[in-house]
Tab-separated table of C-alpha atoms in Angstrom:
chain	number	residue	atom	x	y	z
A	59	MET	CA	15.528	21.246	17.433
A	60	ALA	CA	17.062	19.515	14.406
A	61	TYR	CA	15.806	16.329	12.772
A	62	PHE	CA	16.562	13.789	10.112
A	63	VAL	CA	13.636	13.198	7.813
A	64	ARG	CA	12.553	10.262	5.716
A	65	LYS	CA	9.393	9.251	3.844
A	66	ILE	CA	7.667	6.186	5.289
A	67	GLY	CA	4.767	3.906	4.359
A	68	ILE	CA	2.735	4.533	7.459
A	69	SER	CA	0.647	1.338	7.372
A	70	ARG	CA	3.793	-0.772	7.704
A	71	TRP	CA	4.651	0.632	11.109
A	72	PRO	CA	3.091	0.124	14.515
A	73	ASP	CA	0.455	2.714	15.342
A	74	GLY	CA	0.425	2.087	19.077
A	75	GLN	CA	-3.137	0.790	18.917
A	76	GLY	CA	-3.865	-2.275	16.781
A	77	PHE	CA	-0.230	-2.958	15.968
A	78	LYS	CA	1.853	-2.387	19.084
A	79	PHE	CA	5.591	-2.272	19.094
A	80	THR	CA	7.609	-4.191	21.624
A	81	THR	CA	11.063	-5.016	20.234
A	82	LYS	CA	12.828	-4.899	16.882
A	83	GLU	CA	12.407	-8.667	16.631
A	84	ASP	CA	8.680	-8.052	16.155
A	85	LEU	CA	9.071	-5.773	13.137
A	86	PRO	CA	7.480	-7.492	10.131
A	87	ALA	CA	9.861	-8.561	7.361
A	88	ASP	CA	7.861	-6.547	4.804
A	89	THR	CA	8.481	-3.410	6.831
A	90	ILE	CA	12.226	-3.916	6.879
A	91	ILE	CA	12.491	-4.988	3.239
A	92	ASN	CA	10.221	-2.312	1.779
A	93	GLU	CA	11.200	0.609	3.946
A	94	PHE	CA	14.950	0.129	3.896
A	95	LYS	CA	15.954	-0.428	0.299
A	96	THR	CA	19.658	0.145	0.691
A	97	THR	CA	22.259	0.652	-2.017
A	98	ASN	CA	25.867	0.030	-1.212
A	99	ASN	CA	24.756	-0.378	2.422
A	100	THR	CA	23.595	3.228	2.557
A	101	LEU	CA	20.195	4.826	3.007
A	102	SER	CA	19.139	8.384	2.155
A	103	ILE	CA	17.998	10.759	4.851
A	104	TRP	CA	17.445	14.498	4.935
A	105	HIS	CA	18.412	17.072	7.509
A	106	ALA	CA	15.865	19.619	8.741
A	107	GLU	CA	16.530	22.401	11.220
A	108	ASN	CA	13.001	22.129	12.606
A	109	LEU	CA	9.602	20.592	11.873
A	110	ASP	CA	8.592	23.432	9.522
A	111	LYS	CA	11.659	22.707	7.412
A	112	ALA	CA	10.797	19.030	7.555
A	113	TYR	CA	7.412	19.847	6.059
A	114	GLU	CA	9.134	21.785	3.262
A	115	LEU	CA	11.280	18.761	2.556
A	116	GLY	CA	8.046	16.858	2.035
A	117	VAL	CA	7.356	19.097	-0.964
A	118	SER	CA	10.642	18.030	-2.492
A	119	PHE	CA	9.766	14.356	-1.943
A	120	VAL	CA	6.492	14.885	-3.769
A	121	SER	CA	8.406	16.422	-6.692
A	122	ARG	CA	9.656	12.960	-7.687
A	123	MET	CA	6.339	11.151	-7.482
A	124	ASP	CA	5.348	8.980	-10.431
A	125	CYS	CA	2.078	7.669	-9.056
A	126	GLU	CA	-1.143	9.267	-7.956
A	127	GLN	CA	-1.272	9.457	-4.188
A	128	LYS	CA	-3.379	11.636	-1.935
A	129	PHE	CA	-1.000	11.912	1.007
A	130	ILE	CA	2.515	10.960	1.942
A	131	ARG	CA	3.880	10.744	5.457
A	132	LEU	CA	7.317	11.589	6.762
A	133	ILE	CA	9.048	10.779	9.953
A	134	ALA	CA	11.251	13.361	11.627
A	135	ILE	CA	13.812	11.618	13.837
A	136	PRO	CA	15.560	13.774	16.438
A	137	PHE	CA	19.088	14.610	15.254
A	138	GLU	CA	20.839	13.093	18.269
A	139	GLU	CA	19.171	9.713	17.828
A	140	LEU	CA	20.904	9.168	14.496
A	141	ASP	CA	24.013	11.196	15.166
A	142	THR	CA	25.048	9.054	18.106
A	143	ASN	CA	24.106	5.635	16.671
A	144	PHE	CA	24.915	5.789	12.964
A	145	ASP	CA	27.618	6.640	10.464
A	146	LEU	CA	26.267	9.740	8.688
A	147	ARG	CA	27.792	11.427	5.619
A	148	HIS	CA	26.691	14.687	4.061
A	149	SER	CA	26.118	13.928	0.358
A	150	PRO	CA	24.324	16.772	-1.436
A	151	GLN	CA	25.431	15.391	-4.804
A	152	ASP	CA	23.180	12.363	-4.251
A	153	GLY	CA	20.030	14.342	-3.510
A	154	ASP	CA	17.760	13.805	-6.480
A	155	THR	CA	14.728	15.991	-5.861
A	156	ALA	CA	13.547	18.452	-8.477
A	157	ILE	CA	14.008	21.329	-6.056
A	158	LYS	CA	17.677	22.186	-6.381
A	159	SER	CA	18.209	24.045	-3.119
A	160	PHE	CA	16.878	21.115	-1.068
A	161	ASN	CA	19.563	18.695	-2.243
A	162	GLN	CA	22.042	20.330	0.122
A	163	TYR	CA	20.147	18.710	3.013
A	164	HIS	CA	20.788	15.197	1.744
A	165	TYR	CA	22.759	12.751	3.888
A	166	ASP	CA	23.552	9.058	3.677
A	167	ILE	CA	23.419	6.662	6.594
A	168	CYS	CA	26.475	4.548	5.731
A	169	LYS	CA	27.869	1.129	6.623
A	170	LEU	CA	24.458	-0.220	7.473
A	171	THR	CA	24.238	-3.729	8.848
A	172	TYR	CA	21.422	-6.031	9.884
A	173	GLY	CA	21.795	-4.819	13.455
A	174	LYS	CA	21.818	-1.147	12.509
A	175	LEU	CA	18.725	-1.505	10.329
A	176	GLY	CA	17.019	-3.105	13.295
A	177	LYS	CA	18.057	-0.178	15.457
A	178	LEU	CA	16.745	2.299	12.894
A	179	GLY	CA	13.500	0.333	12.661
A	180	GLU	CA	13.219	0.432	16.425
A	181	ILE	CA	13.598	4.215	16.479
A	182	ILE	CA	10.954	4.722	13.777
A	183	ALA	CA	8.554	2.223	15.366
A	184	ARG	CA	8.810	4.008	18.688
A	185	GLU	CA	7.937	7.334	17.045
A	186	THR	CA	5.001	5.972	15.034
A	187	SER	CA	3.601	4.356	18.181
A	188	ILE	CA	3.341	7.680	20.008
A	189	GLN	CA	-0.146	9.188	19.945
A	190	SER	CA	-0.497	12.498	18.041
A	191	ASN	CA	3.231	12.654	17.464
A	192	PRO	CA	4.171	15.880	15.633
A	193	CYS	CA	7.180	14.023	14.223
A	194	ILE	CA	4.828	12.081	11.936
A	195	ILE	CA	4.165	14.647	9.236
A	196	LYS	CA	1.308	14.310	6.786
A	197	ILE	CA	1.850	15.992	3.424
A	198	LYS	CA	-1.122	16.730	1.187
A	199	VAL	CA	0.158	15.957	-2.285
A	200	LYS	CA	-2.110	18.468	-4.070
A	201	GLU	CA	-0.865	21.305	-1.843
A	202	ALA	CA	2.726	20.224	-2.384
A	203	ILE	CA	2.237	20.267	-6.158
A	204	ASN	CA	0.913	23.836	-5.932
A	205	SER	CA	4.108	24.783	-4.091
A	206	ILE	CA	6.203	23.043	-6.757
A	207	LYS	CA	4.426	25.091	-9.417
A	208	LEU	CA	5.431	28.308	-7.631
A	209	LEU	CA	9.022	27.079	-7.354
A	210	LEU	CA	9.056	26.252	-11.073
A	211	ASP	CA	7.843	29.756	-11.887
A	212	LYS	CA	10.686	31.175	-9.801
A	213	GLY	CA	13.216	28.890	-11.526
A	214	GLU	CA	13.959	27.064	-8.282
A	215	ALA	CA	12.787	23.669	-9.501
A	216	ASP	CA	13.981	21.590	-12.422
A	217	SER	CA	11.044	20.385	-14.539
A	218	ASP	CA	13.149	17.590	-16.070
A	219	LEU	CA	13.510	15.982	-12.655
A	220	LEU	CA	9.817	16.016	-11.795
A	221	GLY	CA	8.086	12.668	-11.442
A	222	LYS	CA	5.598	11.597	-14.109
A	223	TYR	CA	2.542	12.151	-11.944
A	224	VAL	CA	3.679	15.654	-10.958
A	225	LYS	CA	4.418	16.520	-14.584
A	226	LYS	CA	0.992	15.324	-15.607
A	227	GLU	CA	-0.664	17.397	-12.881
A	228	LEU	CA	1.271	20.498	-13.948
A	229	GLY	CA	0.514	19.957	-17.648
A	230	ILE	CA	4.143	19.302	-18.523
A	231	SER	CA	4.648	16.736	-21.283
A	232	VAL	CA	5.946	13.419	-19.949
B	154	MET	CA	8.748	-57.659	9.518
B	155	PHE	CA	9.102	-54.681	11.781
B	156	SER	CA	9.951	-52.351	8.923
B	157	GLU	CA	7.025	-53.660	6.887
B	158	LEU	CA	4.681	-52.824	9.722
B	159	VAL	CA	6.139	-49.365	10.000
B	160	ILE	CA	5.762	-48.797	6.266
B	161	ALA	CA	2.227	-50.163	6.294
B	162	GLY	CA	1.421	-47.848	9.173
B	163	MET	CA	2.877	-44.893	7.335
B	164	VAL	CA	0.814	-45.636	4.263
B	165	ALA	CA	-2.298	-45.698	6.349
B	166	VAL	CA	-1.546	-42.552	8.284
B	167	THR	CA	0.556	-40.309	6.088
B	168	PRO	CA	-1.995	-39.117	3.529
B	169	ILE	CA	-4.320	-37.813	6.207
B	170	SER	CA	-1.671	-36.200	8.373
B	171	VAL	CA	0.128	-34.609	5.417
B	172	GLU	CA	-3.143	-33.254	4.118
B	173	ASN	CA	-3.944	-31.843	7.526
B	174	ASN	CA	-0.478	-30.415	7.885
B	175	LEU	CA	-0.569	-28.798	4.477
B	176	LYS	CA	-3.972	-27.290	5.054
B	177	LYS	CA	-2.531	-24.698	7.402
B	178	TYR	CA	-0.251	-23.452	4.600
B	179	GLU	CA	-3.077	-22.778	2.163
B	180	ALA	CA	-3.596	-19.141	1.195
B	181	GLN	CA	-6.549	-17.599	2.898
B	182	PRO	CA	-8.865	-16.090	0.305
B	183	ILE	CA	-10.418	-12.834	1.297
B	184	GLY	CA	-13.744	-14.661	1.504
B	185	LEU	CA	-12.433	-16.509	4.511
B	186	TYR	CA	-12.213	-13.284	6.420
B	187	ALA	CA	-15.957	-13.332	6.244
B	188	ASP	CA	-16.624	-15.077	9.495
B	189	SER	CA	-20.111	-13.865	10.197
B	190	ILE	CA	-23.467	-14.112	8.532
B	191	PHE	CA	-23.390	-10.344	7.952
B	192	LYS	CA	-20.159	-10.558	5.981
B	193	LYS	CA	-21.338	-13.603	4.047
B	194	THR	CA	-24.510	-11.814	3.066
B	195	TYR	CA	-22.562	-8.690	2.178
B	196	ILE	CA	-20.296	-10.460	-0.318
B	197	GLU	CA	-23.158	-12.550	-1.636
B	198	GLU	CA	-25.266	-9.483	-2.313
B	199	LEU	CA	-22.450	-7.671	-4.035
B	200	TYR	CA	-21.881	-10.266	-6.672
B	201	SER	CA	-25.010	-12.389	-6.784
B	202	PRO	CA	-26.319	-10.946	-10.076
B	203	LEU	CA	-23.587	-12.637	-12.046
B	204	VAL	CA	-21.815	-15.232	-10.009
B	205	SER	CA	-23.655	-18.114	-8.485
B	206	ASN	CA	-21.866	-18.877	-5.256
B	207	SER	CA	-22.176	-21.837	-3.007
B	208	TYR	CA	-21.129	-21.341	0.571
B	209	ASN	CA	-19.807	-24.243	2.573
B	210	LEU	CA	-19.478	-23.775	6.262
B	211	VAL	CA	-16.555	-25.851	7.458
B	212	GLY	CA	-16.362	-25.546	11.194
B	213	SER	CA	-16.393	-21.828	11.851
B	214	GLU	CA	-14.809	-21.008	8.501
B	215	LEU	CA	-16.656	-19.879	5.442
B	216	SER	CA	-15.476	-20.864	2.006
B	217	ILE	CA	-16.841	-19.590	-1.251
B	218	THR	CA	-16.792	-21.471	-4.501
B	219	SER	CA	-18.036	-20.165	-7.791
B	220	ASP	CA	-18.823	-21.461	-11.238
B	221	ILE	CA	-17.303	-18.664	-13.255
B	222	SER	CA	-14.581	-20.687	-14.941
B	223	ASN	CA	-16.761	-21.114	-18.000
B	224	LYS	CA	-16.524	-17.386	-18.612
B	225	ASN	CA	-12.749	-17.413	-19.062
B	226	ILE	CA	-12.437	-15.398	-15.905
B	227	ASN	CA	-10.108	-17.821	-14.264
B	228	LYS	CA	-7.846	-17.567	-17.301
B	229	TYR	CA	-7.921	-13.754	-17.159
B	230	PHE	CA	-7.152	-13.903	-13.479
B	231	ILE	CA	-4.127	-16.153	-13.956
B	232	ILE	CA	-2.765	-14.030	-16.822
B	233	PHE	CA	-3.225	-10.912	-14.721
B	234	ARG	CA	-1.664	-12.458	-11.645
B	235	ASN	CA	1.396	-13.523	-13.610
B	236	MET	CA	1.613	-10.063	-15.122
B	237	VAL	CA	1.614	-8.216	-11.812
B	238	ASN	CA	3.830	-10.715	-10.028
B	239	GLU	CA	6.606	-9.917	-12.481
B	240	LEU	CA	6.417	-6.206	-11.805
B	241	THR	CA	8.560	-4.034	-9.696
B	242	ILE	CA	7.028	-0.837	-8.410
B	243	ASP	CA	8.220	1.167	-11.414
B	244	PHE	CA	5.442	3.174	-13.028
B	245	ASP	CA	6.458	2.476	-16.637
B	246	GLU	CA	6.072	-1.218	-16.133
B	247	LYS	CA	2.496	-0.746	-15.016
B	248	HIS	CA	1.506	0.191	-18.523
B	249	ASP	CA	0.758	-3.381	-19.597
B	250	TYR	CA	-1.546	-4.243	-16.786
B	251	PHE	CA	-3.312	-0.891	-16.968
B	252	SER	CA	-4.067	-1.686	-20.627
B	253	PHE	CA	-5.152	-5.188	-19.710
B	254	LEU	CA	-7.635	-3.871	-17.143
B	255	SER	CA	-8.826	-1.072	-19.429
B	256	ASN	CA	-9.693	-3.609	-22.093
B	257	LEU	CA	-11.360	-5.947	-19.640
B	258	ARG	CA	-13.334	-3.019	-18.271
B	259	ASP	CA	-15.146	-2.698	-21.582
B	260	ASN	CA	-17.012	-5.929	-20.908
B	261	GLU	CA	-19.043	-5.187	-17.814
B	262	GLU	CA	-20.051	-8.763	-17.079
B	263	GLU	CA	-16.593	-10.291	-17.411
B	264	TYR	CA	-14.995	-7.404	-15.584
B	265	ARG	CA	-17.364	-7.829	-12.645
B	266	ALA	CA	-16.584	-11.548	-12.466
B	267	PHE	CA	-12.866	-10.815	-12.728
B	268	LEU	CA	-13.077	-8.363	-9.817
B	269	TYR	CA	-14.918	-10.987	-7.814
B	270	GLU	CA	-12.328	-13.639	-8.603
B	271	SER	CA	-9.509	-11.280	-7.647
B	272	LEU	CA	-11.205	-10.283	-4.434
B	273	ASN	CA	-11.961	-13.842	-3.464
B	274	SER	CA	-8.393	-14.941	-4.204
B	275	GLY	CA	-7.073	-12.600	-1.536
B	276	ASP	CA	-3.922	-12.272	-3.676
B	277	LEU	CA	-2.070	-9.236	-2.341
B	278	ASN	CA	-0.348	-8.264	-5.589
B	279	VAL	CA	-3.474	-8.670	-7.672
B	280	CYS	CA	-5.701	-6.696	-5.316
B	281	ASN	CA	-3.112	-3.946	-4.879
B	282	ALA	CA	-2.542	-3.706	-8.636
B	283	ILE	CA	-6.273	-3.237	-9.213
B	284	SER	CA	-6.384	-0.624	-6.444
B	285	ILE	CA	-3.506	1.279	-8.096
B	286	PHE	CA	-5.353	1.122	-11.405
B	287	LEU	CA	-8.497	2.480	-9.768
B	288	SER	CA	-6.608	5.339	-8.125
B	289	GLN	CA	-5.572	6.818	-11.484
B	290	LYS	CA	-7.312	9.988	-12.436
B	291	LYS	CA	-8.318	8.896	-15.910
B	292	TYR	CA	-10.474	6.166	-14.401
B	293	HIS	CA	-12.398	8.500	-12.159
B	294	PHE	CA	-15.675	7.371	-13.627
B	295	ILE	CA	-15.920	4.543	-11.123
B	296	THR	CA	-18.504	1.829	-11.617
B	297	ALA	CA	-20.581	0.299	-8.833
B	298	ASP	CA	-18.572	-2.934	-9.147
B	299	GLU	CA	-15.303	-1.083	-8.731
B	300	GLU	CA	-16.615	0.759	-5.713
B	301	ASN	CA	-17.786	-2.553	-4.247
B	302	PHE	CA	-14.365	-4.055	-4.881
B	303	ILE	CA	-12.552	-1.269	-3.064
B	304	VAL	CA	-15.049	-1.130	-0.190
B	305	SER	CA	-14.799	-4.921	0.251
B	306	ILE	CA	-11.030	-4.662	0.594
B	307	LEU	CA	-11.404	-1.862	3.100
B	308	ARG	CA	-13.748	-4.062	5.101
B	309	PHE	CA	-12.053	-7.428	4.866
B	310	GLY	CA	-8.543	-6.962	3.474
B	311	ASN	CA	-5.318	-6.947	5.413
B	312	LEU	CA	-3.516	-3.719	6.230
B	313	GLN	CA	-1.387	-3.597	3.089
B	314	MET	CA	-4.429	-4.099	0.898
B	315	GLN	CA	-6.350	-1.504	2.849
B	316	GLU	CA	-3.664	1.117	2.273
B	317	PHE	CA	-3.831	0.742	-1.516
B	318	ALA	CA	-7.627	0.568	-1.538
B	319	LEU	CA	-7.831	3.641	0.647
B	320	ASN	CA	-5.532	5.554	-1.669
B	321	ALA	CA	-7.879	4.701	-4.542
B	322	ILE	CA	-10.979	5.928	-2.777
B	323	LEU	CA	-9.269	9.109	-1.552
B	324	ASN	CA	-8.558	9.979	-5.169
B	325	TRP	CA	-12.170	9.625	-6.260
B	326	ASP	CA	-14.408	12.620	-6.635
B	327	LYS	CA	-17.412	10.869	-5.176
B	328	VAL	CA	-18.495	7.657	-3.517
B	329	SER	CA	-22.113	6.517	-3.724
B	330	ASP	CA	-22.359	5.200	-0.158
B	331	ILE	CA	-20.598	7.644	2.130
B	332	THR	CA	-22.691	6.510	5.089
B	333	GLY	CA	-21.486	2.944	4.532
B	334	LEU	CA	-17.882	4.108	4.697
B	335	LYS	CA	-18.501	5.378	8.214
B	336	THR	CA	-18.863	1.805	9.456
B	337	ILE	CA	-15.423	0.781	8.183
B	338	ARG	CA	-12.681	0.307	10.754
B	339	LEU	CA	-9.211	0.120	9.262
B	340	GLY	CA	-6.351	-1.638	10.980
B	341	ASN	CA	-4.172	1.448	11.322
B	342	LYS	CA	-5.081	4.690	13.067
B	343	TYR	CA	-3.315	6.876	10.485
B	344	LEU	CA	-5.244	5.269	7.639
B	345	GLN	CA	-8.445	5.545	9.669
B	346	GLU	CA	-7.805	9.277	10.118
B	347	ASP	CA	-7.378	9.672	6.354
B	348	LEU	CA	-10.625	7.835	5.726
B	349	GLU	CA	-12.493	9.937	8.284
B	350	ASP	CA	-11.116	13.166	6.781
B	351	PHE	CA	-12.305	11.997	3.373
B	352	ILE	CA	-15.794	11.170	4.672
B	353	GLN	CA	-15.967	14.557	6.376
B	354	SER	CA	-14.966	16.356	3.183
B	355	LYS	CA	-17.764	14.632	1.258
B	356	LEU	CA	-20.606	15.252	3.717
């Protein structure tokens, strides 16, 4: 099963326990503003053939990190959910991770409007509210950095594009 | 005559009603989350060596006042708050406030009072900025005051504050009171899982 993947700030979304999701009207403004920083009414998203590939994409997200963080979390949204509701464009040239081969999975959600952001928020909120949902993927940053090191050794990652924190961890001058 | 009466009535009534109306818009300092004797005692014990607090129970709410202004702490707090409020999330721009905190950290007494002031203000940007500072590897020698600051946010802060504070603690090599962490209940199950994994890894 294919997915679209995006990094999220997990505490901003309903967890199905303390913060329960009912409708998009209940999504906090901070969630919308901080999670959906659009440019030119587009938002980046990444295609993954399955959840294992989604996890690998997480490594590429870590590659750009500037700040020290223990974990990041991703959401994997079923392909059909976005394909049927949104205007998607394949845009590998706009993928900016340090792992070159992963940029081919980059897409843009285009022509976003207030209503469409609400719809996207609704989809994510529904997923984060599900208990033990495998589509919420936790990436251990330290492990991801070890993988990046291997990719650098193989020449599959570009050290110039690494985030400052990752460079520091790998002993590369900032 | 009629209008004079109305105006006179307004003069008599307005100050009270406006004051009451405005009260609900006041920022809630983190101290106000402390709505039980246990929490009051907890905060009091944390900072009592330096800061003399007076607690005023107003209805069911607890407010904390302190006499630390004579130590320039309030000035430091305002400078720091202005500094972080101008920031975006870009790492480079954090340099200034990291330096500010590093310098302040050299004076244990003032630093402790500054942490208290920041905590009691409940200012989201200030508290999160300090948490980011304390999550950096080069500050891994964490003092008892810093640990108290982070643990207090985990206990009493809102969800956004808790996320930053949790990230700080997860990056530390050790925490003096692991057993105390077990009693913390965060407002988000994912964050709670991260905290529990951390506690488990340190036992």
